[in-house]
PDB file of C-alpha atoms in Angstrom:
ATOM      1  CA  MET A 283      -9.552  -7.683 -10.443  1.00  0.00           C
ATOM      2  CA  ALA A 284     -11.348 -10.956 -10.255  1.00  0.00           C
ATOM      3  CA  LYS A 285     -13.042 -11.735  -6.548  1.00  0.00           C
ATOM      4  CA  SER A 286     -10.142 -13.698  -4.894  1.00  0.00           C
ATOM      5  CA  ASP A 287     -12.216 -16.356  -3.302  1.00  0.00           C
ATOM      6  CA  SER A 288     -13.784 -17.437  -6.526  1.00  0.00           C
ATOM      7  CA  PHE A 289     -10.555 -19.105  -8.043  1.00  0.00           C
ATOM      8  CA  GLN A 290     -11.169 -22.860  -8.807  1.00  0.00           C
ATOM      9  CA  THR A 291      -7.432 -23.658  -9.963  1.00  0.00           C
ATOM     10  CA  ASP A 292      -3.637 -22.556  -9.192  1.00  0.00           C
ATOM     11  CA  GLY A 293      -3.780 -21.240 -12.712  1.00  0.00           C
ATOM     12  CA  GLU A 294      -6.502 -19.030 -12.079  1.00  0.00           C
ATOM     13  CA  PHE A 295      -4.605 -17.593  -8.881  1.00  0.00           C
ATOM     14  CA  SER A 296      -1.573 -17.341 -10.850  1.00  0.00           C
ATOM     15  CA  GLN A 297      -3.097 -15.548 -13.586  1.00  0.00           C
ATOM     16  CA  CYS A 298      -4.750 -12.964 -11.135  1.00  0.00           C
ATOM     17  CA  LEU A 299      -1.418 -12.608  -9.241  1.00  0.00           C
ATOM     18  CA  THR A 300       0.104 -11.568 -12.388  1.00  0.00           C
ATOM     19  CA  GLN A 301      -2.189  -9.134 -13.733  1.00  0.00           C
ATOM     20  CA  THR A 302      -2.319  -7.395 -10.137  1.00  0.00           C
ATOM     21  CA  ASP A 303       1.493  -7.326 -10.359  1.00  0.00           C
ATOM     22  CA  GLN A 304       1.365  -5.863 -13.835  1.00  0.00           C
ATOM     23  CA  GLU A 305      -0.930  -3.145 -12.557  1.00  0.00           C
ATOM     24  CA  LEU A 306       0.832  -2.367  -9.592  1.00  0.00           C
ATOM     25  CA  ASN A 307       4.052  -1.928 -11.847  1.00  0.00           C
ATOM     26  CA  GLY A 308       2.209   0.160 -14.167  1.00  0.00           C
ATOM     27  CA  SER A 309       1.013   2.508 -11.701  1.00  0.00           C
ATOM     28  CA  PHE A 310       4.547   2.523 -10.054  1.00  0.00           C
ATOM     29  CA  GLU A 311       6.137   3.391 -13.579  1.00  0.00           C
ATOM     30  CA  ALA A 312       3.505   6.067 -13.906  1.00  0.00           C
ATOM     31  CA  LEU A 313       4.467   7.663 -10.571  1.00  0.00           C
ATOM     32  CA  LYS A 314       8.058   7.476 -10.992  1.00  0.00           C
ATOM     33  CA  LYS A 315       7.556   9.345 -14.610  1.00  0.00           C
ATOM     34  CA  LYS A 316       5.346  11.994 -13.017  1.00  0.00           C
ATOM     35  CA  MET A 317       7.864  12.780 -10.148  1.00  0.00           C
ATOM     36  CA  LYS A 318      11.030  12.254 -12.466  1.00  0.00           C
ATOM     37  CA  ASP A 319      11.700  16.021 -12.233  1.00  0.00           C
ATOM     38  CA  ARG A 320      11.735  16.117  -8.391  1.00  0.00           C
ATOM     39  CA  ASN A 321      14.732  13.846  -8.159  1.00  0.00           C
ATOM     40  CA  VAL A 322      12.887  11.262  -5.810  1.00  0.00           C
ATOM     41  CA  ALA A 323      13.414   8.082  -7.734  1.00  0.00           C
ATOM     42  CA  ALA A 324      15.635   6.435  -5.117  1.00  0.00           C
ATOM     43  CA  ASP A 325      13.092   7.445  -2.686  1.00  0.00           C
ATOM     44  CA  LEU A 326      10.177   5.906  -4.785  1.00  0.00           C
ATOM     45  CA  LYS A 327      12.256   2.701  -5.120  1.00  0.00           C
ATOM     46  CA  LYS A 328      12.993   2.211  -1.195  1.00  0.00           C
ATOM     47  CA  MET A 329       9.399   3.147  -0.532  1.00  0.00           C
ATOM     48  CA  GLN A 330       8.203   0.354  -3.157  1.00  0.00           C
ATOM     49  CA  LEU A 331      10.781  -2.581  -1.931  1.00  0.00           C
ATOM     50  CA  GLY A 332       9.710  -1.475   1.685  1.00  0.00           C
ATOM     51  CA  TRP A 333       6.084  -2.112   0.813  1.00  0.00           C
ATOM     52  CA  ILE A 334       6.790  -5.526  -0.899  1.00  0.00           C
ATOM     53  CA  LYS A 335       8.554  -6.831   2.301  1.00  0.00           C
ATOM     54  CA  MET A 336       5.728  -5.536   4.411  1.00  0.00           C
ATOM     55  CA  ARG A 337       3.205  -7.338   2.164  1.00  0.00           C
ATOM     56  CA  ASP A 338       4.922 -10.601   1.857  1.00  0.00           C
ATOM     57  CA  ALA A 339       5.422 -10.449   5.989  1.00  0.00           C
ATOM     58  CA  GLN A 340       1.755  -9.784   6.361  1.00  0.00           C
ATOM     59  CA  CYS A 341       0.703 -12.338   3.715  1.00  0.00           C
ATOM     60  CA  THR A 342       2.649 -14.975   5.578  1.00  0.00           C
ATOM     61  CA  VAL A 343       1.054 -13.988   8.898  1.00  0.00           C
ATOM     62  CA  GLU A 344      -2.322 -14.087   7.297  1.00  0.00           C
ATOM     63  CA  ALA A 345      -1.772 -17.532   5.865  1.00  0.00           C
ATOM     64  CA  MET A 346      -0.943 -19.056   9.171  1.00  0.00           C
ATOM     65  CA  THR A 347      -4.490 -18.660  10.183  1.00  0.00           C
ATOM     66  CA  ALA A 348      -5.554 -21.165   7.718  1.00  0.00           C
ATOM     67  CA  ASN A 349      -6.123 -24.622   8.843  1.00  0.00           C
ATOM     68  CA  LEU A 350      -4.645 -26.954   6.003  1.00  0.00           C
ATOM     69  CA  ALA A 351      -1.413 -26.652   4.032  1.00  0.00           C
ATOM     70  CA  ASN A 352      -3.329 -25.858   0.870  1.00  0.00           C
ATOM     71  CA  GLY A 353      -5.577 -23.299   2.783  1.00  0.00           C
ATOM     72  CA  MET A 354      -2.304 -21.624   3.944  1.00  0.00           C
ATOM     73  CA  GLU A 355      -1.391 -21.194   0.224  1.00  0.00           C
ATOM     74  CA  ASN A 356      -4.413 -20.079  -0.933  1.00  0.00           C
ATOM     75  CA  ARG A 357      -5.049 -17.584   1.816  1.00  0.00           C
ATOM     76  CA  ALA A 358      -1.323 -16.112   1.021  1.00  0.00           C
ATOM     77  CA  LYS A 359      -2.165 -15.878  -2.570  1.00  0.00           C
ATOM     78  CA  THR A 360      -5.762 -14.349  -1.883  1.00  0.00           C
ATOM     79  CA  CYS A 361      -3.855 -11.834   0.574  1.00  0.00           C
ATOM     80  CA  LYS A 362      -1.172 -10.834  -2.223  1.00  0.00           C
ATOM     81  CA  ILE A 363      -3.956 -10.217  -4.759  1.00  0.00           C
ATOM     82  CA  ARG A 364      -6.112  -7.954  -2.174  1.00  0.00           C
ATOM     83  CA  MET A 365      -2.973  -5.926  -0.921  1.00  0.00           C
ATOM     84  CA  THR A 366      -1.172  -5.240  -4.319  1.00  0.00           C
ATOM     85  CA  SER A 367      -4.590  -4.175  -5.657  1.00  0.00           C
ATOM     86  CA  GLU A 368      -4.991  -1.772  -2.740  1.00  0.00           C
ATOM     87  CA  ARG A 369      -1.433  -0.617  -3.306  1.00  0.00           C
ATOM     88  CA  THR A 370      -2.335   0.115  -6.812  1.00  0.00           C
ATOM     89  CA  THR A 371      -4.960   2.371  -5.931  1.00  0.00           C
ATOM     90  CA  GLU A 372      -2.879   3.949  -3.532  1.00  0.00           C
ATOM     91  CA  LEU A 373       0.049   4.825  -5.876  1.00  0.00           C
ATOM     92  CA  ASP A 374      -2.486   5.766  -8.176  1.00  0.00           C
ATOM     93  CA  ALA A 375      -3.924   8.383  -5.714  1.00  0.00           C
ATOM     94  CA  ILE A 376      -0.433   9.593  -4.996  1.00  0.00           C
ATOM     95  CA  ALA A 377       0.099  10.299  -8.759  1.00  0.00           C
ATOM     96  CA  ASP A 378      -3.238  12.261  -9.003  1.00  0.00           C
ATOM     97  CA  MET A 379      -2.356  14.709  -6.363  1.00  0.00           C
TER      98      MET A 379
END
């Protein structure tokens, strides 16, 4: 992941968001595949959808600490990139257990 405070354009932000989302989806799919024999697909999906709601809410709150409208948008994007990367690491750790 690129350093999230080094982006110069919305395109760079969007590209990094897309990349981190793809990495997260890959980790989630790998975990689902590993757990397929344990009949927990519905629980995994519920867990992940809950996490997405929590991430979005947290990033909205973090964005409110910025002073300008553009700063709010950038702070929300930076938060999503950071939290999504952290979640990817968490899912990879679960899959490696």
